Short mmCIF file of C-alpha atoms in Angstrom, two decimals:
data_model
loop_
_atom_site.label_atom_id
_atom_site.label_comp_id
_atom_site.label_asym_id
_atom_site.label_seq_id
_atom_site.Cartn_x
_atom_site.Cartn_y
_atom_site.Cartn_z
CA MET A 22 27.02 -7.86 -32.98
CA SER A 23 29.44 -10.29 -31.41
CA LEU A 24 28.64 -12.30 -28.34
CA ALA A 25 30.25 -11.46 -25.04
CA ALA A 26 33.33 -13.32 -23.91
CA GLY A 27 32.58 -16.99 -23.49
CA GLY A 28 29.74 -16.85 -26.01
CA SER A 29 27.10 -15.81 -23.47
CA GLU A 30 23.75 -14.68 -24.85
CA SER A 31 23.37 -12.37 -21.83
CA ALA A 32 24.68 -8.83 -22.09
CA ILE A 33 24.41 -8.29 -18.31
CA GLU A 34 24.88 -11.02 -15.71
CA VAL A 35 24.41 -10.51 -11.97
CA ALA A 36 25.14 -13.68 -9.99
CA GLY A 37 24.76 -14.18 -6.23
CA VAL A 38 25.60 -10.56 -5.43
CA ARG A 39 25.86 -9.43 -1.81
CA LYS A 40 26.66 -5.92 -0.62
CA ALA A 41 26.78 -4.37 2.84
CA TYR A 42 27.68 -0.92 4.15
CA GLY A 43 29.01 -0.79 7.69
CA GLY A 44 27.42 -4.11 8.57
CA ARG A 45 24.05 -3.18 7.05
CA VAL A 46 23.17 -5.58 4.24
CA VAL A 47 21.66 -3.79 1.24
CA LEU A 48 21.79 -6.68 -1.26
CA GLU A 49 21.61 -10.39 -0.48
CA ASP A 50 22.08 -13.16 -3.07
CA VAL A 51 20.70 -11.14 -6.00
CA SER A 52 20.87 -12.89 -9.38
CA PHE A 53 19.42 -11.96 -12.76
CA ASP A 54 20.53 -11.45 -16.33
CA VAL A 55 19.58 -9.26 -19.26
CA LYS A 56 19.57 -10.91 -22.67
CA ARG A 57 21.00 -9.22 -25.74
CA GLY A 58 18.41 -7.01 -27.39
CA GLU A 59 16.20 -7.09 -24.29
CA ILE A 60 14.78 -4.27 -22.19
CA LEU A 61 14.73 -5.13 -18.49
CA ALA A 62 13.21 -2.78 -15.91
CA LEU A 63 14.64 -2.89 -12.40
CA LEU A 64 11.98 -1.80 -9.92
CA GLY A 65 11.74 -1.44 -6.18
CA PRO A 66 10.80 1.01 -3.42
CA ASN A 67 13.31 3.52 -2.09
CA GLY A 68 16.00 1.67 -0.15
CA ALA A 69 15.43 -1.61 -1.99
CA GLY A 70 18.97 -1.72 -3.38
CA LYS A 71 18.34 -0.54 -6.96
CA THR A 72 20.96 2.20 -6.94
CA THR A 73 23.64 -0.07 -5.50
CA THR A 74 22.81 -2.75 -8.09
CA VAL A 75 22.98 -0.30 -10.97
CA GLU A 76 26.22 1.25 -9.71
CA MET A 77 27.83 -2.20 -9.62
CA ILE A 78 26.67 -2.85 -13.19
CA GLU A 79 28.14 0.52 -14.17
CA GLY A 80 31.42 -0.41 -12.47
CA TYR A 81 31.29 2.29 -9.79
CA ARG A 82 30.92 -0.18 -6.91
CA ARG A 83 32.09 -3.73 -6.35
CA PRO A 84 30.10 -6.55 -4.73
CA ASP A 85 31.26 -8.06 -1.45
CA ALA A 86 30.33 -11.48 -2.85
CA GLY A 87 29.08 -12.79 -6.18
CA SER A 88 29.88 -11.37 -9.58
CA VAL A 89 28.73 -8.84 -12.16
CA ARG A 90 29.60 -9.05 -15.84
CA VAL A 91 28.68 -6.70 -18.68
CA LEU A 92 29.36 -7.94 -22.20
CA GLY A 93 31.35 -10.75 -20.58
CA ILE A 94 33.66 -8.46 -18.59
CA ASP A 95 33.81 -7.31 -14.97
CA PRO A 96 32.72 -3.65 -15.35
CA GLY A 97 34.97 -2.61 -12.45
CA ARG A 98 38.00 -3.68 -14.46
CA ALA A 99 36.83 -2.65 -17.93
CA ASP A 100 39.10 -0.70 -20.25
CA ARG A 101 38.24 2.34 -22.34
CA SER A 102 37.11 0.37 -25.39
CA HIS A 103 34.68 -1.66 -23.28
CA ARG A 104 33.28 1.43 -21.53
CA ALA A 105 32.62 2.99 -24.94
CA ARG A 106 30.17 0.13 -25.61
CA VAL A 107 28.08 0.99 -22.54
CA GLY A 108 25.89 4.11 -22.48
CA LEU A 109 25.02 5.56 -19.08
CA MET A 110 22.18 7.90 -18.25
CA LEU A 111 22.65 9.45 -14.83
CA GLN A 112 20.23 11.60 -12.85
CA GLY A 113 20.76 15.32 -12.35
CA GLY A 114 22.84 16.32 -15.36
CA ALA A 115 26.09 16.23 -13.38
CA GLY A 116 29.07 17.45 -15.37
CA ILE A 117 27.07 19.37 -18.00
CA ASP A 118 28.12 22.99 -18.41
CA PRO A 119 24.89 24.96 -17.80
CA ARG A 120 25.92 27.47 -20.49
CA MET A 121 25.95 24.84 -23.24
CA THR A 122 22.97 24.04 -25.45
CA PRO A 123 21.62 20.50 -25.84
CA ARG A 124 22.95 20.40 -29.38
CA GLU A 125 26.42 21.52 -28.29
CA VAL A 126 26.74 19.06 -25.43
CA VAL A 127 25.45 16.05 -27.40
CA ALA A 128 27.75 16.92 -30.31
CA LEU A 129 30.68 17.18 -27.89
CA TYR A 130 29.97 13.74 -26.41
CA GLY A 131 29.49 12.35 -29.88
CA ARG A 132 33.09 13.29 -30.76
CA PHE A 133 34.28 10.89 -28.06
CA HIS A 134 33.02 7.99 -30.22
CA THR A 135 34.07 6.64 -33.60
CA THR A 136 30.58 6.32 -35.14
CA PRO A 137 28.22 8.62 -33.24
CA ARG A 138 24.56 9.03 -34.03
CA ASP A 139 23.42 12.09 -35.93
CA VAL A 140 22.92 14.77 -33.29
CA ASP A 141 19.78 16.40 -34.69
CA GLU A 142 18.09 13.08 -35.39
CA LEU A 143 18.89 11.83 -31.90
CA LEU A 144 17.62 15.00 -30.22
CA ALA A 145 14.38 14.75 -32.16
CA ALA A 146 14.08 11.09 -31.18
CA VAL A 147 14.20 12.01 -27.48
CA GLY A 148 11.55 14.69 -27.97
CA LEU A 149 13.79 17.77 -28.22
CA HIS A 150 13.33 20.15 -31.14
CA SER A 151 14.37 23.69 -32.05
CA PRO A 152 14.39 26.19 -30.35
CA THR A 153 14.85 23.96 -27.25
CA THR A 154 17.94 22.34 -28.77
CA ARG A 155 19.59 25.77 -28.92
CA ALA A 156 18.56 26.96 -25.44
CA ARG A 157 21.06 27.04 -22.58
CA TYR A 158 21.01 23.89 -20.47
CA ARG A 159 20.33 25.92 -17.33
CA ARG A 160 17.04 27.13 -18.85
CA LEU A 161 15.69 23.66 -19.63
CA SER A 162 12.86 22.02 -17.70
CA GLY A 163 13.45 18.81 -15.76
CA GLY A 164 11.90 16.73 -18.52
CA GLU A 165 14.01 18.43 -21.20
CA ARG A 166 17.14 17.73 -19.17
CA GLN A 167 16.11 14.08 -19.03
CA GLY A 168 15.95 14.13 -22.81
CA VAL A 169 19.50 15.46 -22.98
CA GLY A 170 20.66 12.76 -20.56
CA LEU A 171 19.03 10.07 -22.67
CA ALA A 172 20.66 11.45 -25.82
CA LEU A 173 24.09 11.47 -24.15
CA ALA A 174 23.68 7.81 -23.17
CA LEU A 175 22.86 6.81 -26.75
CA VAL A 176 24.95 9.10 -28.94
CA GLY A 177 27.85 6.61 -29.06
CA ARG A 178 25.70 3.73 -30.38
CA PRO A 179 26.24 1.56 -27.26
CA ASP A 180 25.65 -2.17 -27.14
CA VAL A 181 24.27 -1.75 -23.60
CA ALA A 182 22.36 1.25 -22.26
CA ILE A 183 21.80 1.75 -18.52
CA LEU A 184 19.05 4.31 -18.10
CA ASP A 185 18.03 5.86 -14.77
CA GLU A 186 14.42 7.11 -14.86
CA PRO A 187 14.69 7.89 -18.60
CA THR A 188 11.26 9.54 -18.99
CA SER A 189 10.95 11.23 -15.58
CA GLY A 190 9.46 14.71 -15.90
CA MET A 191 8.91 14.45 -19.66
CA ASP A 192 5.68 15.65 -21.21
CA VAL A 193 3.34 13.26 -22.99
CA GLU A 194 4.81 13.82 -26.45
CA ALA A 195 8.40 13.40 -25.26
CA ARG A 196 7.49 10.22 -23.37
CA ARG A 197 6.03 8.76 -26.52
CA SER A 198 9.15 9.70 -28.48
CA ALA A 199 11.34 8.06 -25.82
CA ARG A 200 9.25 4.87 -25.91
CA ASP A 201 9.55 4.72 -29.70
CA LEU A 202 13.30 5.22 -29.40
CA LEU A 203 13.63 2.39 -26.87
CA SER A 204 11.67 0.10 -29.19
CA SER A 205 13.96 0.98 -32.10
CA LEU A 206 17.01 0.26 -29.94
CA ARG A 207 15.62 -3.18 -29.15
CA ASP A 208 15.18 -3.79 -32.89
CA GLU A 209 18.85 -2.86 -33.38
CA GLY A 210 19.90 -5.45 -30.77
CA VAL A 211 20.78 -2.94 -28.05
CA THR A 212 20.32 -4.17 -24.49
CA ALA A 213 18.72 -1.73 -22.04
CA LEU A 214 18.50 -1.83 -18.25
CA LEU A 215 16.23 0.89 -16.92
CA THR A 216 14.95 1.99 -13.55
CA SER A 217 11.64 3.75 -13.15
CA HIS A 218 8.87 4.55 -10.70
CA ASP A 219 6.38 4.90 -13.57
CA LEU A 220 4.90 1.41 -13.62
CA ALA A 221 2.51 2.13 -16.49
CA GLU A 222 5.48 3.19 -18.61
CA VAL A 223 7.43 0.09 -17.61
CA GLU A 224 4.52 -2.15 -18.57
CA ARG A 225 4.60 -0.63 -22.05
CA VAL A 226 8.31 -0.85 -22.82
CA ALA A 227 9.91 -3.64 -20.76
CA ASP A 228 10.38 -7.19 -22.02
CA ARG A 229 10.99 -8.38 -18.47
CA ILE A 230 10.80 -6.85 -15.01
CA ALA A 231 12.93 -7.50 -11.93
CA ILE A 232 11.60 -6.30 -8.57
CA LEU A 233 13.89 -5.72 -5.60
CA ASP A 234 12.67 -5.25 -2.05
CA ARG A 235 14.86 -4.85 1.02
CA GLY A 236 17.87 -6.11 -0.84
CA ARG A 237 16.33 -9.28 -2.27
CA LEU A 238 14.98 -10.13 -5.69
CA VAL A 239 11.29 -10.86 -5.08
CA ALA A 240 10.09 -11.25 -8.69
CA LEU A 241 11.46 -11.65 -12.20
CA GLY A 242 9.40 -12.17 -15.34
CA THR A 243 7.55 -10.61 -18.24
CA PRO A 244 4.80 -8.08 -17.49
CA ASP A 245 2.18 -10.70 -18.36
CA GLU A 246 3.81 -13.28 -16.09
CA LEU A 247 3.90 -10.88 -13.16
CA THR A 248 0.39 -9.52 -13.57
CA GLY A 249 -0.96 -12.99 -14.36
CA ALA A 250 0.24 -14.12 -10.95
CA ALA A 251 -2.15 -11.64 -9.36
CA ALA A 252 -5.80 -12.46 -8.86
CA ARG A 253 -7.88 -12.48 -12.05
CA LEU A 254 -10.32 -9.63 -11.77
CA VAL A 255 -13.50 -8.24 -13.25
CA ARG A 256 -13.55 -4.46 -13.12
CA PHE A 257 -16.59 -2.38 -13.98
CA ARG A 258 -17.75 1.19 -13.74
CA LEU A 259 -21.37 2.25 -13.47
CA ALA A 260 -22.83 5.60 -14.43
CA THR A 261 -24.23 5.93 -10.89
CA ALA A 262 -22.68 4.56 -7.70
CA LEU A 263 -24.53 1.73 -5.95
CA SER A 264 -25.89 1.89 -2.43
CA GLY A 265 -24.43 -0.44 0.16
CA THR A 266 -27.52 -2.59 -0.06
CA ASP A 267 -27.21 -2.89 -3.84
CA VAL A 268 -23.51 -3.79 -3.59
CA THR A 269 -24.44 -6.63 -1.25
CA ALA A 270 -27.27 -7.75 -3.53
CA LEU A 271 -25.01 -7.75 -6.59
CA GLY A 272 -22.41 -9.77 -4.71
CA GLY A 273 -25.11 -12.31 -3.89
CA ARG A 274 -26.11 -12.56 -7.56
CA VAL A 275 -22.58 -13.17 -8.85
CA GLY A 276 -21.60 -15.22 -5.82
CA ILE A 277 -18.49 -13.14 -5.08
CA ALA A 278 -17.97 -10.16 -2.77
CA ILE A 279 -17.93 -6.85 -4.64
CA GLU A 280 -15.15 -4.41 -3.71
CA ASP A 281 -14.69 -0.69 -4.26
CA ASP A 282 -12.15 -0.01 -7.02
CA GLY A 283 -11.03 3.48 -6.08
CA GLY A 284 -13.63 5.89 -7.42
CA PRO A 285 -17.35 6.70 -7.64
CA GLY A 286 -19.20 3.87 -9.38
CA ARG A 287 -16.01 1.79 -9.76
CA TYR A 288 -16.08 -1.81 -8.52
CA ARG A 289 -14.19 -5.06 -8.90
CA PHE A 290 -14.30 -8.71 -7.89
CA ALA A 291 -12.08 -11.76 -8.34
CA SER A 292 -13.51 -14.31 -10.75
CA GLY A 293 -11.12 -17.01 -11.85
CA ALA A 294 -10.52 -15.83 -15.40
CA GLY A 295 -13.60 -13.71 -16.04
CA ASP A 296 -15.98 -16.69 -16.03
CA PRO A 297 -18.66 -15.96 -18.68
CA ALA A 298 -21.43 -17.10 -16.34
CA VAL A 299 -20.27 -14.65 -13.68
CA VAL A 300 -20.01 -11.80 -16.17
CA ALA A 301 -23.49 -12.69 -17.48
CA ALA A 302 -24.86 -12.57 -13.92
CA LEU A 303 -23.33 -9.12 -13.46
CA THR A 304 -24.76 -7.69 -16.68
CA SER A 305 -28.22 -9.20 -16.17
CA TRP A 306 -28.44 -7.80 -12.63
CA CYS A 307 -27.45 -4.35 -13.90
CA ALA A 308 -30.07 -4.61 -16.68
CA GLU A 309 -32.80 -5.48 -14.17
CA ARG A 310 -31.89 -2.51 -11.94
CA GLY A 311 -31.31 -0.06 -14.79
CA ALA A 312 -27.68 0.37 -13.74
CA ARG A 313 -25.83 1.51 -16.85
CA ILE A 314 -22.39 -0.09 -17.31
CA VAL A 315 -19.92 2.49 -18.60
CA GLU A 316 -16.87 0.22 -18.58
CA LEU A 317 -16.31 -3.52 -18.13
CA ARG A 318 -13.02 -5.40 -18.38
CA THR A 319 -11.58 -8.68 -17.22
CA GLY A 320 -8.03 -9.87 -16.71
CA GLY A 321 -5.18 -9.98 -14.25
CA GLY A 322 -4.32 -7.28 -11.82
CA SER A 323 -2.24 -4.31 -12.92
CA LEU A 324 1.52 -4.20 -12.54
CA GLU A 325 1.05 -1.63 -9.80
CA GLU A 326 -1.18 -4.01 -7.84
CA ARG A 327 1.28 -6.88 -8.24
CA TYR A 328 4.20 -4.62 -7.30
CA LEU A 329 2.47 -3.49 -4.12
CA GLU A 330 1.47 -7.05 -3.31
CA LEU A 331 5.08 -8.23 -3.59
CA THR A 332 6.72 -5.37 -1.74
CA ARG A 333 4.16 -5.42 1.07
CA ALA A 334 4.54 -9.17 1.44
CA THR A 335 8.10 -8.92 2.70
CA THR A 336 8.94 -7.80 6.23
CA PRO A 337 11.99 -6.11 7.76
CA SER A 338 13.12 -9.51 9.07
CA ASP A 339 13.74 -10.68 5.48
CA THR A 340 17.10 -8.94 5.34
CA ALA A 341 19.55 -7.47 7.80
#
């Protein structure tokens, strides 16, 4: 695969982008790139500016300031041959005839490209099999329609795929198929930019994560880098919940306040990096009291915790 114009190793480049609607700033000085063969997840709460960012990368909107380049070219000025190298997955199935079957519509889109993927293999890869592939589009579930949208984005063997909530509504088996497909695309050197509200899914598939909040980029890094920036935690679950007195006593033994971790018998505390002496104090106290440990794990916070920490840290005064 050739490099973009100018020899850049980035397939997508967003530099100093600003965008406002009617005086309301929705993006302010946003910069990030997506390397070739990389999967980057763009996250953020509703109203953070994700849709505007993605639409500029797709070429549907233009920034008021800054620049966007895809495969070295301004997507708003791209010609037909360039657009054929970029696969788009849009929400809602707009433009799909509800009377067509998944196989028919993917085959139709495939004929727009010179070397399309095999239709049946692609449908299977997104978790769609017969008889679903021969059912009318209007009869498909939301997750099955997502599978069709993902197939349409990839049928032309794009160099860049922009995927909006690619696994939303899919069942467990289809999600796994979609994850495997994304991994295979990475191996082929395809660049993918995806949006998602499923943080557990993102943590599994993304090489890097960019988080927008109120129009600003508040974090950019690998999943490990982002979660490693959160407090290092010890999490444990006991067969029987502790009384308030016992929670206080355990906190005194380990020397750190014990917190509830969102369920009966579930607790956590910050401990540097899971200090062995602290973990030993926890287990010995439980042994003395006959408190059976069902689960014990150490490490950084989850992506969800880091995401909430970052998006709650900003205030409305951060942007216009």
